[in-house]
mmCIF file of C-alpha atoms in Angstrom:
data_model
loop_
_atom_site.group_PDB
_atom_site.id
_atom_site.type_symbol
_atom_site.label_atom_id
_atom_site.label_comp_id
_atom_site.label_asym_id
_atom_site.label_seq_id
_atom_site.Cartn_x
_atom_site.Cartn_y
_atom_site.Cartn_z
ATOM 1 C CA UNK A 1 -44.914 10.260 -11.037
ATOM 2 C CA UNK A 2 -45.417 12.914 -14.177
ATOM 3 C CA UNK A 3 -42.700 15.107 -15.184
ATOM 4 C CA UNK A 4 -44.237 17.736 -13.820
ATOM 5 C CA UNK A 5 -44.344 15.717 -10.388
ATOM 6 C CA UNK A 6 -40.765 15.387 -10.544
ATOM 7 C CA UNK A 7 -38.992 17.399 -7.458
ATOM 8 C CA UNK A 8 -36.668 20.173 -8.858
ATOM 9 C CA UNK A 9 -33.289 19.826 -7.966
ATOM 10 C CA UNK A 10 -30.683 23.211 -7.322
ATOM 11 C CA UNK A 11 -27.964 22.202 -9.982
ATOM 12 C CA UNK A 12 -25.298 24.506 -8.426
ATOM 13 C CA UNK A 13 -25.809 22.662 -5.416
ATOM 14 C CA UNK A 14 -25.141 19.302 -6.834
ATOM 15 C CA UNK A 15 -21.998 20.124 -8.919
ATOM 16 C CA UNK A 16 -20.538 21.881 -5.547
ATOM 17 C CA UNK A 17 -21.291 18.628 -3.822
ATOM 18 C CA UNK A 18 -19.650 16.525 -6.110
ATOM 19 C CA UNK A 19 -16.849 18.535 -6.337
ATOM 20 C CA UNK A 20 -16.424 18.537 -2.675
ATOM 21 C CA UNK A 21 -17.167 14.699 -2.937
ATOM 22 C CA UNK A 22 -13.871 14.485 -5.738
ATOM 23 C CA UNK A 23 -11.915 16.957 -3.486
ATOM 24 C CA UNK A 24 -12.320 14.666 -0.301
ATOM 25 C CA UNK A 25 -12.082 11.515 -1.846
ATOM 26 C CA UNK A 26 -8.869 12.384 -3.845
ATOM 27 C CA UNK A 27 -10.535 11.652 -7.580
ATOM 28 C CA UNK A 28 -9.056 14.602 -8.793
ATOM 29 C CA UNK A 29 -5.104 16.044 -8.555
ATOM 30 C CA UNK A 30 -2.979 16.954 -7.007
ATOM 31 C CA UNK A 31 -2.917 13.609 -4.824
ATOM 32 C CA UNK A 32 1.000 11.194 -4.338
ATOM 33 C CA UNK A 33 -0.011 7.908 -5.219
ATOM 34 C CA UNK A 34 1.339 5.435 -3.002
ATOM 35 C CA UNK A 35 1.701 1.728 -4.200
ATOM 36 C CA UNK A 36 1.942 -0.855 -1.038
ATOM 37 C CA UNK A 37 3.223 -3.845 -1.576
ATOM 38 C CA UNK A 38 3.438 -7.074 0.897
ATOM 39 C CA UNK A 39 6.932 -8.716 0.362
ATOM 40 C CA UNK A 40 7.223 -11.758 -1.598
ATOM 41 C CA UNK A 41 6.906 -15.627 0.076
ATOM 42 C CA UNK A 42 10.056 -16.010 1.816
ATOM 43 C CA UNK A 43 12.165 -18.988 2.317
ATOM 44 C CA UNK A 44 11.202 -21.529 5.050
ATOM 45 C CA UNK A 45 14.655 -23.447 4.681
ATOM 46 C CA UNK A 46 16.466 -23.759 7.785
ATOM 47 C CA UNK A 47 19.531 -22.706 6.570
ATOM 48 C CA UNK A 48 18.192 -19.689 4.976
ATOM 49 C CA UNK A 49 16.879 -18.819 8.427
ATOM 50 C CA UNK A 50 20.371 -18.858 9.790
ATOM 51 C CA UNK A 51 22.201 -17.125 7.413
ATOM 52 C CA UNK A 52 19.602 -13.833 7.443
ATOM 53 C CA UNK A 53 19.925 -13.210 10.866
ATOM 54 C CA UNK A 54 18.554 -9.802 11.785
ATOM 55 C CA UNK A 55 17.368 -9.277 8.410
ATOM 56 C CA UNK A 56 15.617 -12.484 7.785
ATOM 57 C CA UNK A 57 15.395 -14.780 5.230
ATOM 58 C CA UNK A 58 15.278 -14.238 1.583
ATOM 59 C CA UNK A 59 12.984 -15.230 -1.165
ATOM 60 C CA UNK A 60 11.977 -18.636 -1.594
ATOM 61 C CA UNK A 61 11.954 -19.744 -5.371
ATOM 62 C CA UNK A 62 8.379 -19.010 -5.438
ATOM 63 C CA UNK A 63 8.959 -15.609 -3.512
ATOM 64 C CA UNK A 64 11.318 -14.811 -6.648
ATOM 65 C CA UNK A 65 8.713 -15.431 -9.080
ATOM 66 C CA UNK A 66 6.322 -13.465 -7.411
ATOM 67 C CA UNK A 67 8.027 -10.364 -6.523
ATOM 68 C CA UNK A 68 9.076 -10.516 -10.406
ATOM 69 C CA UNK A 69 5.698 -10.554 -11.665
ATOM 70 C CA UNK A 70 4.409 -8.016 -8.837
ATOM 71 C CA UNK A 71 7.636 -5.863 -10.880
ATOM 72 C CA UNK A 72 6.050 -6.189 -14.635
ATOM 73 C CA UNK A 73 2.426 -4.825 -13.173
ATOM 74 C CA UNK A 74 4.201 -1.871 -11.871
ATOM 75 C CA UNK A 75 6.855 -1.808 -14.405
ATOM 76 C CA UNK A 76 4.251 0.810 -16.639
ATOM 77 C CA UNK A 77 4.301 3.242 -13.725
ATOM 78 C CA UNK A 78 5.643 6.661 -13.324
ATOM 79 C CA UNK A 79 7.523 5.885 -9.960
ATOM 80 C CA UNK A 80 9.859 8.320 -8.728
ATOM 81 C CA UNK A 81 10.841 6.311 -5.494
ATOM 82 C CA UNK A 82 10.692 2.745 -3.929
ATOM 83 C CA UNK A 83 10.786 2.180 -0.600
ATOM 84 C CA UNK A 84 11.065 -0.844 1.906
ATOM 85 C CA UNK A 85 11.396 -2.155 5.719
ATOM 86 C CA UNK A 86 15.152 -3.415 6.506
ATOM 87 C CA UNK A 87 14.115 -7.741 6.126
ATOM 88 C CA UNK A 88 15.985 -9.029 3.471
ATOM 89 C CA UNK A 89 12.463 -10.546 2.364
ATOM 90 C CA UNK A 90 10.729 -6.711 1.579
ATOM 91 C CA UNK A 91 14.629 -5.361 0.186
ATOM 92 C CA UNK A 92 14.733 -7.949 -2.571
ATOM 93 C CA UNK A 93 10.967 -7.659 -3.444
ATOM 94 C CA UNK A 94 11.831 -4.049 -4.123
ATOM 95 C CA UNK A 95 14.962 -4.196 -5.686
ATOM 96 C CA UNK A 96 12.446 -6.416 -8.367
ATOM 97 C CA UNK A 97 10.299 -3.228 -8.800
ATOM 98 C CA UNK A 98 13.205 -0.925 -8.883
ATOM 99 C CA UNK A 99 15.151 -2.833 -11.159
ATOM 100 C CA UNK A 100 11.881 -2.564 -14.239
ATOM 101 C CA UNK A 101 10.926 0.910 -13.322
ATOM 102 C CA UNK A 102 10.961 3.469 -16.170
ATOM 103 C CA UNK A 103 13.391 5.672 -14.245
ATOM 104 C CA UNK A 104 16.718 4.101 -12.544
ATOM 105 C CA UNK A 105 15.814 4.215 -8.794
ATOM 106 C CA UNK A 106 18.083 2.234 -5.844
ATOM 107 C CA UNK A 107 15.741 0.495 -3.500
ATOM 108 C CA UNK A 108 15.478 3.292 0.402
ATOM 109 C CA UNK A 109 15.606 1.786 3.433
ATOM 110 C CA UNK A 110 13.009 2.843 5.689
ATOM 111 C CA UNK A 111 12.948 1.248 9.059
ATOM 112 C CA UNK A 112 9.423 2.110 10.301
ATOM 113 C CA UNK A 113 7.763 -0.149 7.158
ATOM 114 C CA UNK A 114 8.519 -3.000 9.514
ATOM 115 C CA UNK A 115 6.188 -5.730 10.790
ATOM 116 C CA UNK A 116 4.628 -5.371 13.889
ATOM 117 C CA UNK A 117 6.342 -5.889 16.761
ATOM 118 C CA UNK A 118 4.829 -8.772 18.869
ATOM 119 C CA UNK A 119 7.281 -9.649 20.684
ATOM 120 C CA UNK A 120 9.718 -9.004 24.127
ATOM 121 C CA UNK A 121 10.465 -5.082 24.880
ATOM 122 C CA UNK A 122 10.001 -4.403 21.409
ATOM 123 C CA UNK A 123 6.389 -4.724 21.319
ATOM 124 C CA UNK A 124 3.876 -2.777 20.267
ATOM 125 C CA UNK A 125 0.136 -1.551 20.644
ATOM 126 C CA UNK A 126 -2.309 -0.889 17.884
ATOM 127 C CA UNK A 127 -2.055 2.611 18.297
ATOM 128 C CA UNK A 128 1.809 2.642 18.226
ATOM 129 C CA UNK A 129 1.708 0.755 15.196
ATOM 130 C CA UNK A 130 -0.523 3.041 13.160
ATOM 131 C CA UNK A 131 0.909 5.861 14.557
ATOM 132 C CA UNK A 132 4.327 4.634 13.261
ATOM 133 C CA UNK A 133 2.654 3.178 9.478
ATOM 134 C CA UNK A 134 0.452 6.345 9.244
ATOM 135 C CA UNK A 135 3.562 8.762 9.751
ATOM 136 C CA UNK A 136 5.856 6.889 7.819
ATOM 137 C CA UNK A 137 3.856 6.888 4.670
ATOM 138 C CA UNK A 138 2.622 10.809 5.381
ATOM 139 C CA UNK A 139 6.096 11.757 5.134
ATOM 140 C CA UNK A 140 6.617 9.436 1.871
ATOM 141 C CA UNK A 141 3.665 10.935 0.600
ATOM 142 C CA UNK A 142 5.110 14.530 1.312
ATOM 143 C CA UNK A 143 8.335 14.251 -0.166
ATOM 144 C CA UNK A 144 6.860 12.923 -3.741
ATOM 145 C CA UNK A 145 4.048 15.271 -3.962
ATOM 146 C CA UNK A 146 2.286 14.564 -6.874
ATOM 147 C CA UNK A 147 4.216 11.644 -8.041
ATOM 148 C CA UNK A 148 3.740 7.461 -7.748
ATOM 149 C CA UNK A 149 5.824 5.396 -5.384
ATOM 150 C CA UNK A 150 6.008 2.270 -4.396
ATOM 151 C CA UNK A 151 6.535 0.886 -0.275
ATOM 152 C CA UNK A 152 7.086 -2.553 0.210
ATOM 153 C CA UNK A 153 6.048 -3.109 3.712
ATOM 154 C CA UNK A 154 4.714 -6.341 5.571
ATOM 155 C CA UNK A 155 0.995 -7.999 6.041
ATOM 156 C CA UNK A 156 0.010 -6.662 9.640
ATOM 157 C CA UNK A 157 1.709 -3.707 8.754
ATOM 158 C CA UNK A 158 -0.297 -2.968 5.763
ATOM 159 C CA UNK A 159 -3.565 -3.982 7.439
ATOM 160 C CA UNK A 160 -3.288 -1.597 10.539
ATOM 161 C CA UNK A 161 -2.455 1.120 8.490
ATOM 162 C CA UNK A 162 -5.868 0.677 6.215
ATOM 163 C CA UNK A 163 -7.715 0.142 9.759
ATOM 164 C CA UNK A 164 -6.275 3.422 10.738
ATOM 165 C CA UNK A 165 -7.766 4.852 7.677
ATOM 166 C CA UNK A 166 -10.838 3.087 7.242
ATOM 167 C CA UNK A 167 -11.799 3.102 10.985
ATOM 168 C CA UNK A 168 -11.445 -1.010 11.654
ATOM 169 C CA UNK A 169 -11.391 -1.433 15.027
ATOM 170 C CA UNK A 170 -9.335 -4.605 14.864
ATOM 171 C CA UNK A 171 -5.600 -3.673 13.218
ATOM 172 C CA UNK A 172 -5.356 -6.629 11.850
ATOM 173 C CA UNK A 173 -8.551 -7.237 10.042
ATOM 174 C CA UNK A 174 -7.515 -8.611 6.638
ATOM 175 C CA UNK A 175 -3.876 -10.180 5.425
ATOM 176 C CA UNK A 176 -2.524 -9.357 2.141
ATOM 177 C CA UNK A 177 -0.808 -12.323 -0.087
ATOM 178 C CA UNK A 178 2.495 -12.282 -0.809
ATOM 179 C CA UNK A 179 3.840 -9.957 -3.535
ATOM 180 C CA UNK A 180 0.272 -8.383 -3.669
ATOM 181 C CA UNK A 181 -0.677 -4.559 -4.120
ATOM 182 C CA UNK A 182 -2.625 -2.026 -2.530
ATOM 183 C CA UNK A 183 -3.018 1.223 -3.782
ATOM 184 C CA UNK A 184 -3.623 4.440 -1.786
ATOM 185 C CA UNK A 185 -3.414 8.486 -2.940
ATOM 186 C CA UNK A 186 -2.421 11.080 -0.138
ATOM 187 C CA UNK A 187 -3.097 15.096 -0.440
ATOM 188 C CA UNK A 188 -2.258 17.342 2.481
ATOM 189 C CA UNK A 189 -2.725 14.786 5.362
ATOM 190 C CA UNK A 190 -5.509 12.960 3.766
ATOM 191 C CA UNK A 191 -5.892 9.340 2.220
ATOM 192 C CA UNK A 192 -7.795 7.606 0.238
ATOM 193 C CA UNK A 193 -7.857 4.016 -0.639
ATOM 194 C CA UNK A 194 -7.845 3.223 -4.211
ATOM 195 C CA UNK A 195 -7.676 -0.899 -4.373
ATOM 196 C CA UNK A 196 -6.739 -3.635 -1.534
ATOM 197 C CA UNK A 197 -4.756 -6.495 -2.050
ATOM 198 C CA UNK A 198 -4.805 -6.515 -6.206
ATOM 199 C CA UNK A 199 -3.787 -10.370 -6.736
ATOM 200 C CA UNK A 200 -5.102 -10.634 -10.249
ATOM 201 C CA UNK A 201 -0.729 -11.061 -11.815
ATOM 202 C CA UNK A 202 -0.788 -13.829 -8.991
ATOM 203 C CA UNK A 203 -3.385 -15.572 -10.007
ATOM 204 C CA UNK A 204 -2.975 -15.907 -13.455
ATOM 205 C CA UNK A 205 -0.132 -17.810 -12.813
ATOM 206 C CA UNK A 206 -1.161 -20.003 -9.539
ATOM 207 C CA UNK A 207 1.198 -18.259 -7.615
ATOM 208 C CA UNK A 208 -0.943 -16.603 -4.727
ATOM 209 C CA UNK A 209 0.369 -18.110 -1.252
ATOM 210 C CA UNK A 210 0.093 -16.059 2.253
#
């Protein structure tokens, strides 16, 4: 094909259809960054299960490692807020985050970051699930307009909420490691997903369990 064979293309059209592209797919501001991150490992001891109770177990010793490393990758961002589910497991893998962040932020408690609920009257559906993750985050992503935070939720949890926005059929399609990040931007009800399951702080140091 000669130059002069070439097909001519409407310029204006192009740029307005990138720009629309950039609008929809959040590339350009104003967007809320929101940082999800899986809890650490927690600990397996038997007396550790005990003593948690409703809240769970802690951090095992390699859970502690990792939710401190998952802290000095985020430590460099501009977060205004931290967020995480009641279990003891997500609370002290945030209060790692918090405790490096440039600003002084407290760990919030938000309920609805839970797990899924598989069991007894508590259960729940797929849809009830992303329903829950999806509005939980919206209104995160609300309040901070503009800014980065950080939600520190659980692995089904994290995967039905990407289904919901990716249109996976099954809600848990994928499972995040422990202590690993996903990275998501929200603008006036809509997402877009940035990264999934960044494990690259994990692996540098062998530390990548599930």
């Amino acid at each position: 094909m000669t130059a002069g064979d070439r097909p001519e293309y409407d310029t204006n059209i192009l740029h307005q259809e990138r720009s629309r592209l950039r609008r929809e797919m959040l590339i350009d501001r104003p967007w809320t960054e929101v940082i999800l991150v899986r809890h650490a490992q927690q600990s397996f001891d038997p007396d550790d299960l005990e003593a948690g109770g409703a809240a769970g177990p802690g951090l095992s010793a390699v859970g502690s490692t990792q939710a401190w490393l998952t802290a000095e990758l985020l430590a460099d961002e501009p977060l205004t807020a931290v967020y995480s589910s009641r279990l003891a497991r997500a609370v002290s893998t945030a209060d790692a985050v918090a405790a490096v962040a440039a600003a002084p932020l407290t760990t919030q408690i938000r309920n609805d970051l839970r797990e899924i609920e598989m069991h007894g009257e508590q259960a729940e559906d797929g849809a009830s699930v992303r329903d829950r993750l999806r509005g939980a985050l919206t209104a995160i992503g609300e309040e901070h307009s503009g800014q980065t935070v950080a939600a520190v939720s659980h692995g089904g949890a994290i995967s039905a909420f990407l289904a919901s926005l990716l249109g996976v059929e099954r809600d848990v399609f994928f499972f995040a490691a422990h202590a690993s990040v996903t990275r998501v931007r929200h603008h006036d009800g809509a997402w877009a997903v940035q990264s999934v399951n960044e494990t690259g702080h994990l692996r540098n140091h062998d530390l990548i369990s599930h």
